[in-house]
Amino acid sequence: MISDKRICLACPHYGTCTTSKTGRMVTRLLKEEARQRLEAQYEEPQSQEIYKLRKQKAELPFGHIKRNLKVDSFLLRGLKGVSAEASILATCFN
C-alpha cells in the first residue's frame, strides 16, 4: 500500500490516475500479484477447457443430492452435526 503522498506526487503517471492535488492512496492486497497471475492463467483457452470439466465432475454430486435426494439444507446445526450429515449424504451418493 502506498500511503506516502510524496511517492504519488513524484510518479510519472500523476495527473492521469487522480485529480487530487494531494495524491491518492493505492491499496493492494498482500497477495495481489498471485491473484493477477491466477486470473491471467484462468483466461487461457487450455484453462477454460479444464474448467468446463468441473461441471461434470464436481457439480454432479451436489446436483444429485439436491434434486434427487431432495436435500436443500442441513437439518443439524454446528460443525459436528453438519459434518455428520454431510458424511451421510456422501455415503448415499456413493
Short mmCIF file of N, CA and C in Angstrom, two decimals:
data_model
loop_
_atom_site.label_atom_id
_atom_site.label_comp_id
_atom_site.label_asym_id
_atom_site.label_seq_id
_atom_site.Cartn_x
_atom_site.Cartn_y
_atom_site.Cartn_z
N MET A 1 0.85 -1.17 0.00
CA MET A 1 0.00 0.00 0.00
C MET A 1 0.90 1.24 0.00
N ILE A 2 0.57 2.18 -0.85
CA ILE A 2 1.31 3.44 -0.88
C ILE A 2 0.55 4.41 0.00
N SER A 3 1.16 4.79 1.10
CA SER A 3 0.49 5.73 1.99
C SER A 3 1.21 7.07 2.04
N ASP A 4 2.39 7.15 1.43
CA ASP A 4 3.14 8.39 1.42
C ASP A 4 2.77 9.16 0.16
N LYS A 5 2.13 10.31 0.32
CA LYS A 5 1.66 11.05 -0.85
C LYS A 5 2.80 11.60 -1.69
N ARG A 6 4.01 11.71 -1.12
CA ARG A 6 5.15 12.19 -1.90
C ARG A 6 5.49 11.21 -3.02
N ILE A 7 5.29 9.92 -2.77
CA ILE A 7 5.53 8.92 -3.81
C ILE A 7 4.55 9.12 -4.95
N CYS A 8 3.30 9.38 -4.62
CA CYS A 8 2.28 9.60 -5.64
C CYS A 8 2.58 10.87 -6.43
N LEU A 9 2.96 11.93 -5.74
CA LEU A 9 3.23 13.20 -6.41
C LEU A 9 4.45 13.12 -7.32
N ALA A 10 5.39 12.23 -7.03
CA ALA A 10 6.60 12.07 -7.84
C ALA A 10 6.41 11.06 -8.98
N CYS A 11 5.29 10.40 -9.02
CA CYS A 11 5.03 9.36 -10.02
C CYS A 11 4.88 10.00 -11.41
N PRO A 12 5.43 9.35 -12.44
CA PRO A 12 5.28 9.91 -13.80
C PRO A 12 3.83 9.88 -14.30
N HIS A 13 2.99 9.07 -13.67
CA HIS A 13 1.58 8.98 -14.08
C HIS A 13 0.68 9.90 -13.27
N TYR A 14 1.28 10.72 -12.41
CA TYR A 14 0.48 11.63 -11.58
C TYR A 14 -0.31 12.57 -12.49
N GLY A 15 -1.56 12.70 -12.22
CA GLY A 15 -2.43 13.54 -13.02
C GLY A 15 -3.30 12.74 -13.97
N THR A 16 -2.88 11.54 -14.32
CA THR A 16 -3.72 10.72 -15.20
C THR A 16 -4.62 9.79 -14.39
N CYS A 17 -4.18 9.40 -13.21
CA CYS A 17 -4.99 8.48 -12.41
C CYS A 17 -5.73 9.19 -11.28
N THR A 18 -5.42 10.45 -11.03
CA THR A 18 -6.12 11.18 -9.98
C THR A 18 -6.15 12.67 -10.31
N THR A 19 -7.15 13.33 -9.80
CA THR A 19 -7.23 14.78 -9.95
C THR A 19 -6.94 15.47 -8.63
N SER A 20 -6.69 14.70 -7.60
CA SER A 20 -6.41 15.25 -6.28
C SER A 20 -5.04 15.92 -6.25
N LYS A 21 -4.98 17.07 -5.61
CA LYS A 21 -3.70 17.79 -5.51
C LYS A 21 -2.79 17.18 -4.45
N THR A 22 -3.36 16.37 -3.59
CA THR A 22 -2.55 15.75 -2.53
C THR A 22 -2.14 14.33 -2.87
N GLY A 23 -2.47 13.86 -4.06
CA GLY A 23 -2.13 12.49 -4.43
C GLY A 23 -3.24 11.53 -4.03
N ARG A 24 -3.01 10.27 -4.25
CA ARG A 24 -4.02 9.28 -3.89
C ARG A 24 -3.38 8.09 -3.21
N MET A 25 -4.17 7.38 -2.43
CA MET A 25 -3.68 6.19 -1.75
C MET A 25 -4.09 4.97 -2.57
N VAL A 26 -3.14 4.13 -2.90
CA VAL A 26 -3.40 2.92 -3.65
C VAL A 26 -3.33 1.74 -2.69
N THR A 27 -4.37 0.96 -2.67
CA THR A 27 -4.42 -0.20 -1.79
C THR A 27 -4.32 -1.46 -2.63
N ARG A 28 -3.39 -2.32 -2.27
CA ARG A 28 -3.24 -3.62 -2.93
C ARG A 28 -3.23 -4.69 -1.85
N LEU A 29 -3.85 -5.80 -2.17
CA LEU A 29 -3.87 -6.91 -1.23
C LEU A 29 -2.47 -7.50 -1.10
N LEU A 30 -2.26 -8.24 -0.04
CA LEU A 30 -0.96 -8.83 0.22
C LEU A 30 -0.52 -9.74 -0.92
N LYS A 31 -1.43 -10.52 -1.44
CA LYS A 31 -1.10 -11.49 -2.49
C LYS A 31 -1.74 -11.09 -3.82
N GLU A 32 -1.78 -9.79 -4.09
CA GLU A 32 -2.41 -9.27 -5.30
C GLU A 32 -1.75 -9.80 -6.57
N GLU A 33 -0.43 -9.88 -6.57
CA GLU A 33 0.28 -10.35 -7.76
C GLU A 33 -0.08 -11.81 -8.07
N ALA A 34 -0.18 -12.63 -7.03
CA ALA A 34 -0.54 -14.03 -7.23
C ALA A 34 -1.96 -14.13 -7.78
N ARG A 35 -2.87 -13.30 -7.29
CA ARG A 35 -4.24 -13.31 -7.77
C ARG A 35 -4.30 -12.91 -9.24
N GLN A 36 -3.52 -11.91 -9.62
CA GLN A 36 -3.50 -11.48 -11.02
C GLN A 36 -2.92 -12.56 -11.93
N ARG A 37 -1.90 -13.27 -11.46
CA ARG A 37 -1.33 -14.37 -12.25
C ARG A 37 -2.36 -15.48 -12.45
N LEU A 38 -3.10 -15.80 -11.39
CA LEU A 38 -4.13 -16.84 -11.49
C LEU A 38 -5.26 -16.42 -12.43
N GLU A 39 -5.65 -15.16 -12.37
CA GLU A 39 -6.69 -14.69 -13.27
C GLU A 39 -6.24 -14.76 -14.72
N ALA A 40 -4.98 -14.40 -14.98
CA ALA A 40 -4.44 -14.47 -16.34
C ALA A 40 -4.38 -15.92 -16.81
N GLN A 41 -3.99 -16.81 -15.92
CA GLN A 41 -3.92 -18.23 -16.26
C GLN A 41 -5.31 -18.78 -16.54
N TYR A 42 -6.30 -18.34 -15.79
CA TYR A 42 -7.67 -18.80 -15.99
C TYR A 42 -8.20 -18.40 -17.36
N GLU A 43 -7.79 -17.25 -17.86
CA GLU A 43 -8.29 -16.75 -19.14
C GLU A 43 -7.73 -17.52 -20.34
N GLU A 44 -6.69 -18.31 -20.16
CA GLU A 44 -6.11 -19.05 -21.28
C GLU A 44 -7.09 -20.12 -21.76
N PRO A 45 -7.11 -20.40 -23.07
CA PRO A 45 -8.06 -21.39 -23.62
C PRO A 45 -7.90 -22.78 -23.00
N GLN A 46 -6.67 -23.19 -22.73
CA GLN A 46 -6.44 -24.51 -22.14
C GLN A 46 -7.07 -24.59 -20.75
N SER A 47 -6.97 -23.52 -19.98
CA SER A 47 -7.56 -23.50 -18.65
C SER A 47 -9.08 -23.52 -18.72
N GLN A 48 -9.64 -22.85 -19.71
CA GLN A 48 -11.09 -22.84 -19.88
C GLN A 48 -11.62 -24.24 -20.17
N GLU A 49 -10.87 -25.01 -20.96
CA GLU A 49 -11.27 -26.39 -21.26
C GLU A 49 -11.29 -27.24 -19.99
N ILE A 50 -10.28 -27.05 -19.15
CA ILE A 50 -10.22 -27.80 -17.89
C ILE A 50 -11.38 -27.38 -16.99
N TYR A 51 -11.66 -26.08 -16.94
CA TYR A 51 -12.71 -25.57 -16.06
C TYR A 51 -14.09 -26.08 -16.50
N LYS A 52 -14.28 -26.29 -17.79
CA LYS A 52 -15.56 -26.82 -18.28
C LYS A 52 -15.84 -28.21 -17.72
N LEU A 53 -14.79 -28.98 -17.46
CA LEU A 53 -14.96 -30.33 -16.91
C LEU A 53 -15.46 -30.31 -15.48
N ARG A 54 -15.30 -29.16 -14.81
CA ARG A 54 -15.73 -29.04 -13.42
C ARG A 54 -17.23 -29.31 -13.30
N LYS A 55 -17.98 -28.86 -14.27
CA LYS A 55 -19.43 -29.07 -14.23
C LYS A 55 -19.77 -30.55 -14.17
N GLN A 56 -19.02 -31.35 -14.89
CA GLN A 56 -19.29 -32.78 -14.94
C GLN A 56 -18.80 -33.49 -13.69
N LYS A 57 -17.65 -33.09 -13.19
CA LYS A 57 -17.01 -33.83 -12.10
C LYS A 57 -17.44 -33.35 -10.72
N ALA A 58 -17.40 -32.04 -10.50
CA ALA A 58 -17.62 -31.53 -9.15
C ALA A 58 -19.08 -31.20 -8.86
N GLU A 59 -19.80 -30.72 -9.84
CA GLU A 59 -21.17 -30.27 -9.58
C GLU A 59 -22.18 -31.41 -9.62
N LEU A 60 -21.87 -32.50 -10.27
CA LEU A 60 -22.80 -33.62 -10.38
C LEU A 60 -23.25 -34.17 -9.02
N PRO A 61 -22.34 -34.42 -8.09
CA PRO A 61 -22.80 -34.93 -6.78
C PRO A 61 -23.74 -33.96 -6.07
N PHE A 62 -23.44 -32.66 -6.14
CA PHE A 62 -24.30 -31.69 -5.45
C PHE A 62 -25.67 -31.61 -6.11
N GLY A 63 -25.70 -31.67 -7.43
CA GLY A 63 -26.97 -31.66 -8.14
C GLY A 63 -27.81 -32.89 -7.81
N HIS A 64 -27.17 -34.05 -7.74
CA HIS A 64 -27.88 -35.29 -7.40
C HIS A 64 -28.45 -35.21 -5.98
N ILE A 65 -27.63 -34.75 -5.06
CA ILE A 65 -28.07 -34.67 -3.67
C ILE A 65 -29.23 -33.69 -3.53
N LYS A 66 -29.13 -32.54 -4.19
CA LYS A 66 -30.18 -31.53 -4.07
C LYS A 66 -31.47 -31.94 -4.79
N ARG A 67 -31.34 -32.46 -6.01
CA ARG A 67 -32.53 -32.73 -6.82
C ARG A 67 -33.14 -34.09 -6.50
N ASN A 68 -32.34 -35.14 -6.61
CA ASN A 68 -32.88 -36.49 -6.46
C ASN A 68 -33.12 -36.89 -5.01
N LEU A 69 -32.20 -36.50 -4.13
CA LEU A 69 -32.38 -36.83 -2.72
C LEU A 69 -33.19 -35.77 -1.98
N LYS A 70 -33.51 -34.68 -2.68
CA LYS A 70 -34.34 -33.58 -2.14
C LYS A 70 -33.79 -33.00 -0.84
N VAL A 71 -32.49 -32.76 -0.84
CA VAL A 71 -31.84 -32.14 0.32
C VAL A 71 -31.38 -30.76 -0.10
N ASP A 72 -32.00 -29.72 0.46
CA ASP A 72 -31.59 -28.37 0.09
C ASP A 72 -31.00 -27.59 1.26
N SER A 73 -31.01 -28.18 2.44
CA SER A 73 -30.36 -27.55 3.59
C SER A 73 -30.06 -28.63 4.63
N PHE A 74 -29.15 -28.30 5.51
CA PHE A 74 -28.81 -29.24 6.58
C PHE A 74 -29.84 -29.11 7.70
N LEU A 75 -30.19 -30.22 8.28
CA LEU A 75 -31.15 -30.22 9.38
C LEU A 75 -30.47 -29.92 10.71
N LEU A 76 -29.22 -30.33 10.84
CA LEU A 76 -28.49 -30.14 12.08
C LEU A 76 -27.69 -28.85 12.04
N ARG A 77 -27.35 -28.32 13.19
CA ARG A 77 -26.56 -27.10 13.28
C ARG A 77 -25.25 -27.40 13.98
N GLY A 78 -24.26 -26.57 13.74
CA GLY A 78 -22.94 -26.78 14.34
C GLY A 78 -22.07 -27.61 13.43
N LEU A 79 -20.77 -27.43 13.57
CA LEU A 79 -19.82 -28.10 12.69
C LEU A 79 -19.90 -29.62 12.81
N LYS A 80 -20.05 -30.11 14.03
CA LYS A 80 -20.10 -31.55 14.24
C LYS A 80 -21.34 -32.16 13.58
N GLY A 81 -22.48 -31.54 13.76
CA GLY A 81 -23.72 -32.05 13.18
C GLY A 81 -23.73 -31.97 11.66
N VAL A 82 -23.27 -30.85 11.12
CA VAL A 82 -23.24 -30.68 9.67
C VAL A 82 -22.25 -31.65 9.04
N SER A 83 -21.11 -31.86 9.69
CA SER A 83 -20.13 -32.82 9.17
C SER A 83 -20.71 -34.22 9.13
N ALA A 84 -21.44 -34.60 10.18
CA ALA A 84 -22.05 -35.92 10.22
C ALA A 84 -23.10 -36.06 9.12
N GLU A 85 -23.92 -35.04 8.96
CA GLU A 85 -24.96 -35.08 7.93
C GLU A 85 -24.36 -35.11 6.53
N ALA A 86 -23.29 -34.34 6.31
CA ALA A 86 -22.62 -34.34 5.01
C ALA A 86 -22.01 -35.71 4.72
N SER A 87 -21.49 -36.36 5.74
CA SER A 87 -20.93 -37.70 5.56
C SER A 87 -22.01 -38.70 5.16
N ILE A 88 -23.17 -38.59 5.77
CA ILE A 88 -24.28 -39.48 5.41
C ILE A 88 -24.71 -39.24 3.97
N LEU A 89 -24.79 -37.97 3.57
CA LEU A 89 -25.18 -37.64 2.19
C LEU A 89 -24.14 -38.14 1.20
N ALA A 90 -22.86 -38.03 1.54
CA ALA A 90 -21.81 -38.53 0.65
C ALA A 90 -21.90 -40.04 0.51
N THR A 91 -22.25 -40.71 1.60
CA THR A 91 -22.43 -42.16 1.55
C THR A 91 -23.61 -42.52 0.65
N CYS A 92 -24.69 -41.76 0.75
CA CYS A 92 -25.85 -42.01 -0.11
C CYS A 92 -25.50 -41.81 -1.57
N PHE A 93 -24.66 -40.84 -1.86
CA PHE A 93 -24.28 -40.58 -3.25
C PHE A 93 -23.42 -41.72 -3.79
N ASN A 94 -22.51 -42.22 -2.96
CA ASN A 94 -21.62 -43.29 -3.41
C ASN A 94 -22.37 -44.59 -3.47
#
